Amino acid sequence: MRIAIALAVTALLPRCAGDETLSGHGASDATWHLSELDGASFPARATLRFPRKGHITGDGPCNSFTGTQSEPYPWFRVEKVASTRRACPDLSRETAFFDALAAMTLAEIGQDILILSNTDGQEMIFTRQP
């Protein structure tokens, strides 16, 4: 019995020490392109990347950004966002992108799709870029 318990605990150790954030659940090593925001097509360029545990980077329609994302999957929260400050014709879409990203609290990830959502019914759908 003790051997079985020891083996079970040993099997769980690497998982417990691993990355429990979205980057550890298939989001890293990809660029995710925003295709829909709240059910409507998002025509401007907006991307997310999860380069390493606890970090998020990306590009809005006008500016690039970096921040932290340390919530364990399936929860999601972007914090400590730093962004460049360029003006461009798509500034209203950029504001919509950043406001929505800040409001997201849940994540679902598949092979080629990432869905961020919240309990208010807002949703962002991203597709993996080739």
PDB file of N, CA, C and O in Angstrom, residues 30-37 41-49 57-65 84 86 88-98 101 124-127 129-130:
ATOM      1  N   ALA A  30       3.034  29.792 -29.995  1.00  0.00           N
ATOM      2  CA  ALA A  30       2.055  30.115 -31.040  1.00  0.00           C
ATOM      3  C   ALA A  30       1.728  31.598 -30.967  1.00  0.00           C
ATOM      4  O   ALA A  30       1.862  32.229 -29.927  1.00  0.00           O
ATOM      5  N   THR A  31       1.293  32.134 -32.074  1.00  0.00           N
ATOM      6  CA  THR A  31       0.728  33.473 -32.115  1.00  0.00           C
ATOM      7  C   THR A  31      -0.759  33.300 -32.371  1.00  0.00           C
ATOM      8  O   THR A  31      -1.164  32.596 -33.301  1.00  0.00           O
ATOM      9  N   TRP A  32      -1.562  33.915 -31.525  1.00  0.00           N
ATOM     10  CA  TRP A  32      -3.012  33.786 -31.596  1.00  0.00           C
ATOM     11  C   TRP A  32      -3.599  35.082 -32.146  1.00  0.00           C
ATOM     12  O   TRP A  32      -3.352  36.158 -31.626  1.00  0.00           O
ATOM     13  N   HIS A  33      -4.385  34.983 -33.220  1.00  0.00           N
ATOM     14  CA  HIS A  33      -4.968  36.126 -33.906  1.00  0.00           C
ATOM     15  C   HIS A  33      -6.438  36.260 -33.509  1.00  0.00           C
ATOM     16  O   HIS A  33      -7.200  35.293 -33.600  1.00  0.00           O
ATOM     17  N   LEU A  34      -6.833  37.443 -33.064  1.00  0.00           N
ATOM     18  CA  LEU A  34      -8.223  37.686 -32.702  1.00  0.00           C
ATOM     19  C   LEU A  34      -9.085  37.694 -33.957  1.00  0.00           C
ATOM     20  O   LEU A  34      -8.899  38.515 -34.850  1.00  0.00           O
ATOM     21  N   SER A  35     -10.030  36.755 -34.032  1.00  0.00           N
ATOM     22  CA  SER A  35     -10.915  36.695 -35.192  1.00  0.00           C
ATOM     23  C   SER A  35     -12.320  37.200 -34.882  1.00  0.00           C
ATOM     24  O   SER A  35     -12.995  37.721 -35.771  1.00  0.00           O
ATOM     25  N   GLU A  36     -12.768  37.051 -33.614  1.00  0.00           N
ATOM     26  CA  GLU A  36     -14.101  37.523 -33.229  1.00  0.00           C
ATOM     27  C   GLU A  36     -14.064  38.164 -31.849  1.00  0.00           C
ATOM     28  O   GLU A  36     -13.378  37.680 -30.958  1.00  0.00           O
ATOM     29  N   LEU A  37     -14.832  39.215 -31.712  1.00  0.00           N
ATOM     30  CA  LEU A  37     -15.010  39.882 -30.427  1.00  0.00           C
ATOM     31  C   LEU A  37     -16.496  40.013 -30.183  1.00  0.00           C
ATOM     32  O   LEU A  37     -17.202  40.665 -30.963  1.00  0.00           O
ATOM     33  N   SER A  41     -17.052  39.746 -36.222  1.00  0.00           N
ATOM     34  CA  SER A  41     -15.723  39.637 -36.814  1.00  0.00           C
ATOM     35  C   SER A  41     -14.877  40.832 -36.371  1.00  0.00           C
ATOM     36  O   SER A  41     -15.372  41.957 -36.280  1.00  0.00           O
ATOM     37  N   PHE A  42     -13.611  40.578 -36.087  1.00  0.00           N
ATOM     38  CA  PHE A  42     -12.687  41.648 -35.702  1.00  0.00           C
ATOM     39  C   PHE A  42     -11.743  41.882 -36.874  1.00  0.00           C
ATOM     40  O   PHE A  42     -10.818  41.097 -37.090  1.00  0.00           O
ATOM     41  N   PRO A  43     -11.961  42.949 -37.651  1.00  0.00           N
ATOM     42  CA  PRO A  43     -11.205  43.142 -38.891  1.00  0.00           C
ATOM     43  C   PRO A  43      -9.784  43.665 -38.726  1.00  0.00           C
ATOM     44  O   PRO A  43      -8.988  43.579 -39.651  1.00  0.00           O
ATOM     45  N   ALA A  44      -9.445  44.178 -37.570  1.00  0.00           N
ATOM     46  CA  ALA A  44      -8.100  44.727 -37.367  1.00  0.00           C
ATOM     47  C   ALA A  44      -7.157  43.644 -36.844  1.00  0.00           C
ATOM     48  O   ALA A  44      -7.587  42.610 -36.349  1.00  0.00           O
ATOM     49  N   ARG A  45      -5.878  43.898 -36.954  1.00  0.00           N
ATOM     50  CA  ARG A  45      -4.862  42.958 -36.459  1.00  0.00           C
ATOM     51  C   ARG A  45      -4.776  43.076 -34.943  1.00  0.00           C
ATOM     52  O   ARG A  45      -4.611  44.179 -34.397  1.00  0.00           O
ATOM     53  N   ALA A  46      -4.893  41.935 -34.240  1.00  0.00           N
ATOM     54  CA  ALA A  46      -4.702  41.877 -32.793  1.00  0.00           C
ATOM     55  C   ALA A  46      -4.231  40.468 -32.459  1.00  0.00           C
ATOM     56  O   ALA A  46      -4.842  39.490 -32.890  1.00  0.00           O
ATOM     57  N   THR A  47      -3.136  40.364 -31.719  1.00  0.00           N
ATOM     58  CA  THR A  47      -2.553  39.054 -31.448  1.00  0.00           C
ATOM     59  C   THR A  47      -2.188  38.893 -29.977  1.00  0.00           C
ATOM     60  O   THR A  47      -2.026  39.875 -29.246  1.00  0.00           O
ATOM     61  N   LEU A  48      -2.047  37.629 -29.571  1.00  0.00           N
ATOM     62  CA  LEU A  48      -1.547  37.259 -28.253  1.00  0.00           C
ATOM     63  C   LEU A  48      -0.454  36.227 -28.423  1.00  0.00           C
ATOM     64  O   LEU A  48      -0.509  35.397 -29.323  1.00  0.00           O
ATOM     65  N   ARG A  49       0.516  36.259 -27.527  1.00  0.00           N
ATOM     66  CA  ARG A  49       1.552  35.231 -27.433  1.00  0.00           C
ATOM     67  C   ARG A  49       1.803  34.963 -25.946  1.00  0.00           C
ATOM     68  O   ARG A  49       1.696  35.875 -25.125  1.00  0.00           O
ATOM     69  N   THR A  57       2.361  38.573 -24.276  1.00  0.00           N
ATOM     70  CA  THR A  57       2.745  39.680 -25.151  1.00  0.00           C
ATOM     71  C   THR A  57       1.778  39.680 -26.327  1.00  0.00           C
ATOM     72  O   THR A  57       1.024  38.731 -26.532  1.00  0.00           O
ATOM     73  N   GLY A  58       1.830  40.722 -27.107  1.00  0.00           N
ATOM     74  CA  GLY A  58       0.981  40.748 -28.287  1.00  0.00           C
ATOM     75  C   GLY A  58       1.003  42.092 -28.962  1.00  0.00           C
ATOM     76  O   GLY A  58       1.775  42.996 -28.605  1.00  0.00           O
ATOM     77  N   ASP A  59       0.120  42.202 -29.937  1.00  0.00           N
ATOM     78  CA  ASP A  59      -0.021  43.435 -30.705  1.00  0.00           C
ATOM     79  C   ASP A  59      -1.492  43.768 -30.824  1.00  0.00           C
ATOM     80  O   ASP A  59      -2.302  42.914 -31.185  1.00  0.00           O
ATOM     81  N   GLY A  60      -1.821  45.020 -30.506  1.00  0.00           N
ATOM     82  CA  GLY A  60      -3.146  45.534 -30.796  1.00  0.00           C
ATOM     83  C   GLY A  60      -3.106  46.110 -32.202  1.00  0.00           C
ATOM     84  O   GLY A  60      -2.074  46.043 -32.876  1.00  0.00           O
ATOM     85  N   PRO A  61      -4.205  46.669 -32.653  1.00  0.00           N
ATOM     86  CA  PRO A  61      -4.204  47.269 -33.983  1.00  0.00           C
ATOM     87  C   PRO A  61      -3.164  48.377 -34.159  1.00  0.00           C
ATOM     88  O   PRO A  61      -2.708  48.623 -35.268  1.00  0.00           O
ATOM     89  N   CYS A  62      -2.759  49.023 -33.067  1.00  0.00           N
ATOM     90  CA  CYS A  62      -1.795  50.120 -33.148  1.00  0.00           C
ATOM     91  C   CYS A  62      -0.501  49.867 -32.380  1.00  0.00           C
ATOM     92  O   CYS A  62       0.551  50.339 -32.781  1.00  0.00           O
ATOM     93  N   ASN A  63      -0.592  49.188 -31.248  1.00  0.00           N
ATOM     94  CA  ASN A  63       0.529  49.109 -30.317  1.00  0.00           C
ATOM     95  C   ASN A  63       0.827  47.688 -29.871  1.00  0.00           C
ATOM     96  O   ASN A  63      -0.066  46.850 -29.785  1.00  0.00           O
ATOM     97  N   SER A  64       2.083  47.453 -29.543  1.00  0.00           N
ATOM     98  CA  SER A  64       2.471  46.172 -28.951  1.00  0.00           C
ATOM     99  C   SER A  64       2.373  46.308 -27.432  1.00  0.00           C
ATOM    100  O   SER A  64       2.372  47.406 -26.889  1.00  0.00           O
ATOM    101  N   PHE A  65       2.266  45.163 -26.754  1.00  0.00           N
ATOM    102  CA  PHE A  65       2.134  45.201 -25.311  1.00  0.00           C
ATOM    103  C   PHE A  65       2.785  43.972 -24.684  1.00  0.00           C
ATOM    104  O   PHE A  65       3.071  42.984 -25.353  1.00  0.00           O
ATOM    105  N   THR A  84       3.151  50.230 -25.936  1.00  0.00           N
ATOM    106  CA  THR A  84       3.667  51.391 -26.654  1.00  0.00           C
ATOM    107  C   THR A  84       2.513  52.373 -26.805  1.00  0.00           C
ATOM    108  O   THR A  84       1.367  52.045 -26.501  1.00  0.00           O
ATOM    109  N   ARG A  86       1.564  54.507 -29.732  1.00  0.00           N
ATOM    110  CA  ARG A  86       1.431  55.073 -31.071  1.00  0.00           C
ATOM    111  C   ARG A  86      -0.042  55.339 -31.382  1.00  0.00           C
ATOM    112  O   ARG A  86      -0.914  54.576 -30.989  1.00  0.00           O
ATOM    113  N   CYS A  88      -2.996  55.687 -34.315  1.00  0.00           N
ATOM    114  CA  CYS A  88      -3.260  55.147 -35.646  1.00  0.00           C
ATOM    115  C   CYS A  88      -4.751  55.243 -35.934  1.00  0.00           C
ATOM    116  O   CYS A  88      -5.544  55.497 -35.020  1.00  0.00           O
ATOM    117  N   PRO A  89      -5.171  55.023 -37.160  1.00  0.00           N
ATOM    118  CA  PRO A  89      -6.592  55.121 -37.504  1.00  0.00           C
ATOM    119  C   PRO A  89      -7.475  54.081 -36.797  1.00  0.00           C
ATOM    120  O   PRO A  89      -8.676  54.277 -36.673  1.00  0.00           O
ATOM    121  N   ASP A  90      -6.901  52.975 -36.320  1.00  0.00           N
ATOM    122  CA  ASP A  90      -7.673  51.921 -35.660  1.00  0.00           C
ATOM    123  C   ASP A  90      -7.670  52.051 -34.138  1.00  0.00           C
ATOM    124  O   ASP A  90      -7.869  51.062 -33.427  1.00  0.00           O
ATOM    125  N   LEU A  91      -7.492  53.253 -33.624  1.00  0.00           N
ATOM    126  CA  LEU A  91      -7.399  53.435 -32.182  1.00  0.00           C
ATOM    127  C   LEU A  91      -8.675  52.999 -31.450  1.00  0.00           C
ATOM    128  O   LEU A  91      -8.607  52.443 -30.355  1.00  0.00           O
ATOM    129  N   SER A  92      -9.843  53.174 -32.053  1.00  0.00           N
ATOM    130  CA  SER A  92     -11.090  52.741 -31.400  1.00  0.00           C
ATOM    131  C   SER A  92     -11.144  51.213 -31.299  1.00  0.00           C
ATOM    132  O   SER A  92     -11.596  50.669 -30.287  1.00  0.00           O
ATOM    133  N   ARG A  93     -10.664  50.521 -32.324  1.00  0.00           N
ATOM    134  CA  ARG A  93     -10.617  49.055 -32.263  1.00  0.00           C
ATOM    135  C   ARG A  93      -9.580  48.591 -31.234  1.00  0.00           C
ATOM    136  O   ARG A  93      -9.768  47.586 -30.561  1.00  0.00           O
ATOM    137  N   GLU A  94      -8.484  49.328 -31.153  1.00  0.00           N
ATOM    138  CA  GLU A  94      -7.470  48.980 -30.150  1.00  0.00           C
ATOM    139  C   GLU A  94      -8.043  49.115 -28.743  1.00  0.00           C
ATOM    140  O   GLU A  94      -7.833  48.250 -27.889  1.00  0.00           O
ATOM    141  N   THR A  95      -8.763  50.180 -28.489  1.00  0.00           N
ATOM    142  CA  THR A  95      -9.390  50.365 -27.180  1.00  0.00           C
ATOM    143  C   THR A  95     -10.353  49.226 -26.886  1.00  0.00           C
ATOM    144  O   THR A  95     -10.358  48.681 -25.778  1.00  0.00           O
ATOM    145  N   ALA A  96     -11.147  48.827 -27.873  1.00  0.00           N
ATOM    146  CA  ALA A  96     -12.074  47.707 -27.696  1.00  0.00           C
ATOM    147  C   ALA A  96     -11.314  46.414 -27.384  1.00  0.00           C
ATOM    148  O   ALA A  96     -11.728  45.636 -26.513  1.00  0.00           O
ATOM    149  N   PHE A  97     -10.195  46.179 -28.067  1.00  0.00           N
ATOM    150  CA  PHE A  97      -9.371  44.990 -27.835  1.00  0.00           C
ATOM    151  C   PHE A  97      -8.822  44.967 -26.414  1.00  0.00           C
ATOM    152  O   PHE A  97      -8.981  43.983 -25.684  1.00  0.00           O
ATOM    153  N   PHE A  98      -8.196  46.058 -25.993  1.00  0.00           N
ATOM    154  CA  PHE A  98      -7.594  46.099 -24.654  1.00  0.00           C
ATOM    155  C   PHE A  98      -8.653  46.057 -23.551  1.00  0.00           C
ATOM    156  O   PHE A  98      -8.451  45.418 -22.517  1.00  0.00           O
ATOM    157  N   LEU A 101      -9.839  42.429 -23.403  1.00  0.00           N
ATOM    158  CA  LEU A 101      -8.796  41.572 -22.838  1.00  0.00           C
ATOM    159  C   LEU A 101      -8.736  41.729 -21.313  1.00  0.00           C
ATOM    160  O   LEU A 101      -8.615  40.735 -20.585  1.00  0.00           O
ATOM    161  N   MET A 124     -13.897  36.478 -26.619  1.00  0.00           N
ATOM    162  CA  MET A 124     -12.882  36.743 -27.639  1.00  0.00           C
ATOM    163  C   MET A 124     -12.457  35.403 -28.202  1.00  0.00           C
ATOM    164  O   MET A 124     -12.080  34.508 -27.445  1.00  0.00           O
ATOM    165  N   ILE A 125     -12.496  35.260 -29.533  1.00  0.00           N
ATOM    166  CA  ILE A 125     -12.091  34.020 -30.173  1.00  0.00           C
ATOM    167  C   ILE A 125     -10.827  34.284 -30.983  1.00  0.00           C
ATOM    168  O   ILE A 125     -10.811  35.146 -31.860  1.00  0.00           O
ATOM    169  N   PHE A 126      -9.789  33.529 -30.650  1.00  0.00           N
ATOM    170  CA  PHE A 126      -8.496  33.642 -31.323  1.00  0.00           C
ATOM    171  C   PHE A 126      -8.215  32.353 -32.095  1.00  0.00           C
ATOM    172  O   PHE A 126      -8.600  31.275 -31.653  1.00  0.00           O
ATOM    173  N   THR A 127      -7.555  32.487 -33.220  1.00  0.00           N
ATOM    174  CA  THR A 127      -7.116  31.316 -33.986  1.00  0.00           C
ATOM    175  C   THR A 127      -5.603  31.297 -34.043  1.00  0.00           C
ATOM    176  O   THR A 127      -4.958  32.351 -34.070  1.00  0.00           O
ATOM    177  N   GLN A 129      -2.136  31.194 -35.563  1.00  0.00           N
ATOM    178  CA  GLN A 129      -1.579  31.607 -36.856  1.00  0.00           C
ATOM    179  C   GLN A 129      -0.601  30.550 -37.327  1.00  0.00           C
ATOM    180  O   GLN A 129       0.169  30.011 -36.531  1.00  0.00           O
ATOM    181  N   PRO A 130      -0.638  30.244 -38.633  1.00  0.00           N
ATOM    182  CA  PRO A 130       0.296  29.238 -39.165  1.00  0.00           C
ATOM    183  C   PRO A 130       1.736  29.731 -39.134  1.00  0.00           C
ATOM    184  O   PRO A 130       2.013  30.876 -39.041  1.00  0.00           O
TER     185      PRO A 130
END
